[in-house]
Amino acid sequence: MKLLTLNCHSWMEENQQEKIKIIIDTILQKKYDIIALQEVNQSIDKKVLFKNIKEDNFALTLINELKKSGCSEYEMLWDFSHIGYDKYEEGVSIITKHKIEKAYCFFATKSEDTSFWKTRKIIGASLNIKGNLIDVYSCHLGWWNDEDEPFKEQAHKILERVNDDRLTFLMGDFNNNAFLRGEGYDYLIGKGMYDTYSMAKEKDNGVTVKGKIAGWNENKEDLRLDWILCNKKIQVKYSKVIFNGENRNVVSDHYGVEVKIEEGEFNG
C-alpha cells in the first residue's frame, strides 16, 4: 500500500508541462494507492466541466494524462479553498484507485470567505480497501501563531472528525516545521496522531522545503512541512521524500512524501 502527498504549486511552476510528465511517469511506475494533493489550482475564467471542476483543474489534468497513458483506474475528488494570485481557484484533492464510499468536505478555518487567502478547506474520503473502510484527508493548513486563523483551531476541526474505529490518514502540507518543538507537529502528536515517518523502518532526513517559498519568505532552514499522519500504530516499510532532485526531479516548491504501509495492515 503506497501513499503520496504533494503540494503541487500547480500552474505556477516554470516548465509546468515537463513537471506534469514527471508526476505522471512516477504515478505510473509507483502505482500509488492514495495521492493527496494541495495547491491544486484551476483558472477562475475557465469553463466548468462538471460539479465545480473546470477544464484546467490540475488534478483533472493528471487524471486525463494518466488515461492517455493507458491508466484508467484512478478517480479524483477536489474542492475549492480560496482564490490565489487573483486568477486561480486553489483547492485540495485526493486521487485514488480504490472505491470512494463517501466523500467529505469542510472548512478548517473560521473564515468561509473564499476571497480570503487564509481560508482553508479539507477534503476527505472513506475508501474501501480490501473490504475495510479507511479514511483519508488531504490537508493544507495555516501557521501555528497566525493571528487570523491559528493552526490549533484548524487542527481541532480535523481531529474531531477522526473516527477512532477505523484507520485514518491525515496527509498534506501542515505549514508547521516538524523539527520545531512545541508547535503544530507536537500538538497533533500530543492529540494521539502517529507519524508514519517516525514509524518507518527506512527513512531519509524528511526535509520537504529548502529555503524561502511563499508563506515562508524569510526561511533559510531545511523544513519538514509535509507529513503523513495516522491515528493508529501501523507497520511502515519506508518513508521517503520524493521530487527533491535526488529521488526524482523537482516538480514544485515543496518536495513530496511517499510511504509504503505493510500489506498486513489492510487485510482486516
Coordinates of C-alpha atoms in Angstrom, one line a residue:
M1 CA 0.0 0.0 0.0
K2 CA 1.7 3.2 -1.2
L3 CA 0.7 6.7 -0.3
L4 CA 1.9 10.0 -1.7
T5 CA 1.4 13.6 -0.6
L6 CA 2.5 16.6 -2.6
N7 CA 1.9 20.4 -2.5
C8 CA 1.8 20.9 -6.3
H9 CA 2.2 24.7 -6.6
S10 CA 0.2 24.0 -9.8
W11 CA 0.2 26.2 -12.8
M12 CA 2.8 28.5 -11.0
E13 CA 5.8 26.4 -11.9
E14 CA 8.3 27.0 -14.7
N15 CA 8.3 24.2 -17.3
Q16 CA 4.9 23.1 -15.9
Q17 CA 4.2 20.5 -18.7
E18 CA 7.6 18.9 -18.2
K19 CA 6.8 18.6 -14.5
I20 CA 3.4 17.1 -15.1
K21 CA 5.1 14.4 -17.1
I22 CA 7.5 13.7 -14.2
I23 CA 4.5 13.3 -11.9
I24 CA 2.6 11.1 -14.3
D25 CA 5.6 8.9 -15.0
T26 CA 6.1 8.5 -11.3
I27 CA 2.5 7.6 -10.6
L28 CA 2.6 5.0 -13.4
Q29 CA 5.7 3.4 -12.1
K30 CA 4.9 3.6 -8.3
K31 CA 1.2 2.7 -8.7
Y32 CA 0.2 4.7 -5.6
D33 CA -3.0 3.7 -3.8
I34 CA -3.8 7.1 -2.4
I35 CA -2.5 10.5 -3.5
A36 CA -3.2 13.7 -1.5
L37 CA -2.5 16.9 -3.3
Q38 CA -2.5 20.6 -2.2
E39 CA -2.4 23.9 -4.1
V40 CA -4.4 22.1 -6.8
N41 CA -5.4 25.1 -8.9
Q42 CA -7.8 25.9 -11.7
S43 CA -8.3 29.2 -13.5
I44 CA -11.2 31.4 -12.4
D45 CA -12.1 32.1 -16.0
K46 CA -12.1 28.6 -17.4
K47 CA -15.2 26.6 -18.4
V48 CA -16.9 24.4 -15.8
L49 CA -16.9 20.7 -17.0
F50 CA -18.8 19.1 -14.1
K51 CA -19.7 20.0 -10.5
N52 CA -17.1 22.7 -9.6
I53 CA -14.3 21.3 -11.7
K54 CA -13.1 23.5 -14.5
E55 CA -11.3 22.4 -17.7
D56 CA -7.8 23.2 -16.5
N57 CA -8.2 21.7 -13.0
F58 CA -4.7 20.4 -12.2
A59 CA -6.0 17.1 -10.6
L60 CA -8.2 16.6 -13.6
T61 CA -5.2 17.3 -15.9
L62 CA -3.3 14.5 -14.1
I63 CA -6.3 12.1 -14.4
N64 CA -6.5 12.8 -18.1
E65 CA -2.8 12.4 -18.7
L66 CA -2.9 9.1 -16.9
K67 CA -5.8 7.9 -19.2
K68 CA -3.7 9.0 -22.2
S69 CA -1.0 6.7 -20.9
G70 CA -3.5 3.8 -20.7
C71 CA -4.2 4.1 -16.9
S72 CA -7.9 4.5 -16.1
E73 CA -8.0 3.1 -12.6
Y74 CA -7.8 6.4 -10.7
E75 CA -10.6 8.8 -9.7
M76 CA -10.4 12.2 -8.1
L77 CA -12.0 14.4 -5.5
W78 CA -11.4 18.2 -5.4
D79 CA -12.7 21.2 -3.7
F80 CA -12.1 24.9 -3.6
S81 CA -10.5 26.7 -0.6
H82 CA -9.7 30.2 -1.7
I83 CA -8.7 32.5 -4.6
G84 CA -5.0 32.5 -5.2
Y85 CA -3.0 35.2 -7.0
D86 CA -6.3 36.8 -8.2
K87 CA -6.6 34.2 -11.0
Y88 CA -6.8 30.7 -9.6
E89 CA -9.3 28.8 -7.5
E90 CA -6.9 26.9 -5.2
G91 CA -8.0 23.7 -3.6
V92 CA -7.1 20.3 -2.3
S93 CA -7.5 16.9 -3.9
I94 CA -7.5 13.2 -3.4
I95 CA -6.6 10.8 -6.2
T96 CA -7.1 7.1 -5.6
K97 CA -7.5 3.7 -7.3
H98 CA -9.8 2.5 -4.5
K99 CA -13.6 2.8 -4.3
I100 CA -14.7 6.0 -2.7
E101 CA -17.6 5.0 -0.5
K102 CA -18.1 8.6 0.9
A103 CA -16.6 12.0 0.3
Y104 CA -16.2 14.8 2.9
C105 CA -15.5 18.5 2.6
F106 CA -15.4 21.1 5.3
F107 CA -13.8 24.4 6.2
A108 CA -11.0 24.1 8.8
T109 CA -10.9 27.8 9.3
K110 CA -13.3 30.2 10.9
S111 CA -13.4 32.0 7.6
E112 CA -15.5 30.6 4.8
D113 CA -14.8 33.5 2.6
T114 CA -13.1 32.1 -0.5
S115 CA -11.8 35.5 -1.4
F116 CA -9.6 35.4 1.8
W117 CA -6.3 33.7 1.1
K118 CA -6.1 32.1 4.6
T119 CA -9.4 30.3 4.2
R120 CA -8.7 26.6 4.3
K121 CA -10.9 23.7 3.2
I122 CA -10.2 20.0 3.8
I123 CA -11.3 17.2 1.5
G124 CA -11.6 13.6 2.7
A125 CA -12.8 10.2 1.6
S126 CA -13.8 6.9 3.1
L127 CA -12.2 4.3 0.9
N128 CA -12.9 0.6 0.6
I129 CA -9.6 -1.2 0.7
K130 CA -9.7 -4.9 0.8
G131 CA -13.1 -4.8 2.4
N132 CA -12.1 -2.3 5.1
L133 CA -13.2 1.3 5.3
I134 CA -10.2 3.6 5.7
D135 CA -10.5 7.4 5.9
V136 CA -8.0 9.8 4.3
Y137 CA -7.9 13.6 4.4
S138 CA -5.9 16.0 2.2
C139 CA -4.9 18.9 4.4
H140 CA -3.4 22.3 3.7
L141 CA -3.3 24.2 7.0
G142 CA -2.2 27.6 8.3
W143 CA 0.6 28.7 10.6
W144 CA 1.0 28.0 14.3
N145 CA 0.8 31.6 15.5
D146 CA -1.3 33.1 12.8
E147 CA -3.4 35.9 14.3
D148 CA -6.4 35.4 12.0
E149 CA -6.5 31.6 11.7
P150 CA -4.3 29.9 14.2
F151 CA -3.2 26.3 13.5
K152 CA -4.6 24.8 16.7
E153 CA -8.2 25.7 15.8
Q154 CA -7.8 24.2 12.3
A155 CA -6.3 21.1 13.7
H156 CA -9.1 20.7 16.2
K157 CA -11.7 20.7 13.4
I158 CA -9.9 17.9 11.6
L159 CA -9.3 15.8 14.8
E160 CA -12.9 15.9 15.8
R161 CA -13.8 14.1 12.5
V162 CA -11.2 11.3 13.1
N163 CA -13.1 8.1 13.6
D164 CA -11.3 6.0 16.2
D165 CA -12.9 2.8 14.9
R166 CA -11.1 3.0 11.6
L167 CA -7.6 3.7 10.3
T168 CA -7.4 7.4 9.3
F169 CA -4.6 9.2 7.4
L170 CA -4.1 13.0 7.6
M171 CA -1.9 13.8 4.6
G172 CA -0.6 17.1 3.4
D173 CA 1.2 20.5 3.9
F174 CA 0.7 21.4 7.5
N175 CA 2.7 24.6 7.3
N176 CA 4.4 23.7 10.6
N177 CA 8.0 22.5 10.8
A178 CA 8.2 19.1 12.4
F179 CA 11.7 19.8 13.5
L180 CA 10.5 22.6 15.8
R181 CA 9.2 21.6 19.2
G182 CA 6.1 22.9 20.9
E183 CA 4.2 23.9 17.8
G184 CA 1.9 22.2 15.3
Y185 CA 3.6 18.9 14.9
D186 CA 3.9 18.3 18.7
Y187 CA 0.3 19.4 19.1
L188 CA -1.0 16.7 16.7
I189 CA 1.2 14.0 18.1
G190 CA 0.1 15.0 21.6
K191 CA -3.5 14.5 20.4
G192 CA -2.9 10.9 19.6
M193 CA -1.8 11.0 16.0
Y194 CA 1.2 8.9 14.8
D195 CA 3.8 10.0 12.3
T196 CA 4.4 7.4 9.5
Y197 CA 7.9 8.9 9.2
S198 CA 8.7 8.1 12.8
M199 CA 7.3 4.6 12.5
A200 CA 9.1 3.8 9.2
K201 CA 11.7 1.1 9.2
E202 CA 13.6 3.0 6.4
K203 CA 13.6 6.8 6.2
D204 CA 15.7 9.7 5.0
N205 CA 16.1 13.2 6.5
G206 CA 12.4 14.1 5.9
V207 CA 13.1 17.6 4.5
T208 CA 10.4 18.8 2.2
V209 CA 11.2 22.5 1.9
K210 CA 14.6 24.2 1.4
G211 CA 15.0 28.0 1.7
K212 CA 12.3 30.5 1.2
I213 CA 9.0 29.8 -0.5
A214 CA 5.5 31.5 -0.4
G215 CA 4.4 31.7 3.2
W216 CA 8.0 31.2 4.4
N217 CA 9.6 34.3 2.9
E218 CA 12.4 34.6 5.4
N219 CA 13.2 31.0 5.7
K220 CA 16.8 29.9 5.4
E221 CA 16.4 26.4 7.0
D222 CA 15.5 22.9 5.9
L223 CA 11.9 22.3 6.9
R224 CA 9.7 19.3 7.2
L225 CA 6.2 20.7 6.5
D226 CA 4.7 17.8 4.6
W227 CA 3.5 14.8 6.6
I228 CA 1.5 11.6 6.5
L229 CA 0.0 11.0 9.9
C230 CA -2.4 8.3 11.1
N231 CA -4.5 7.6 14.2
K232 CA -3.1 4.1 14.9
K233 CA 0.3 2.5 15.2
I234 CA 1.0 0.6 12.0
Q235 CA 3.9 -1.1 10.2
V236 CA 5.5 1.3 7.8
K237 CA 8.1 -0.2 5.5
Y238 CA 9.6 3.2 4.4
S239 CA 9.1 6.9 4.3
K240 CA 10.9 8.8 1.5
V241 CA 11.0 12.4 0.3
I242 CA 10.3 12.4 -3.4
F243 CA 10.6 15.1 -6.2
N244 CA 13.6 16.6 -4.3
G245 CA 16.2 16.4 -7.1
E246 CA 17.6 13.1 -5.7
N247 CA 14.6 10.9 -5.7
R248 CA 13.0 12.2 -8.9
N249 CA 13.3 15.7 -10.3
V250 CA 11.8 18.7 -8.5
V251 CA 8.3 19.5 -9.6
S252 CA 7.2 22.1 -7.0
D253 CA 8.4 24.5 -4.3
H254 CA 7.6 21.6 -1.9
Y255 CA 9.0 18.1 -2.2
G256 CA 6.6 15.2 -1.8
V257 CA 6.5 12.4 0.7
E258 CA 5.8 8.8 -0.2
V259 CA 5.3 5.9 2.3
K260 CA 4.7 2.2 1.9
I261 CA 2.5 0.6 4.5
E262 CA 2.9 -3.1 5.2
E263 CA 0.1 -5.1 3.5
G264 CA -1.0 -6.8 6.7
E265 CA -2.4 -3.5 7.9
F266 CA -5.1 -3.7 5.3
N267 CA -6.1 -7.3 5.4
G268 CA -8.9 -6.9 8.0

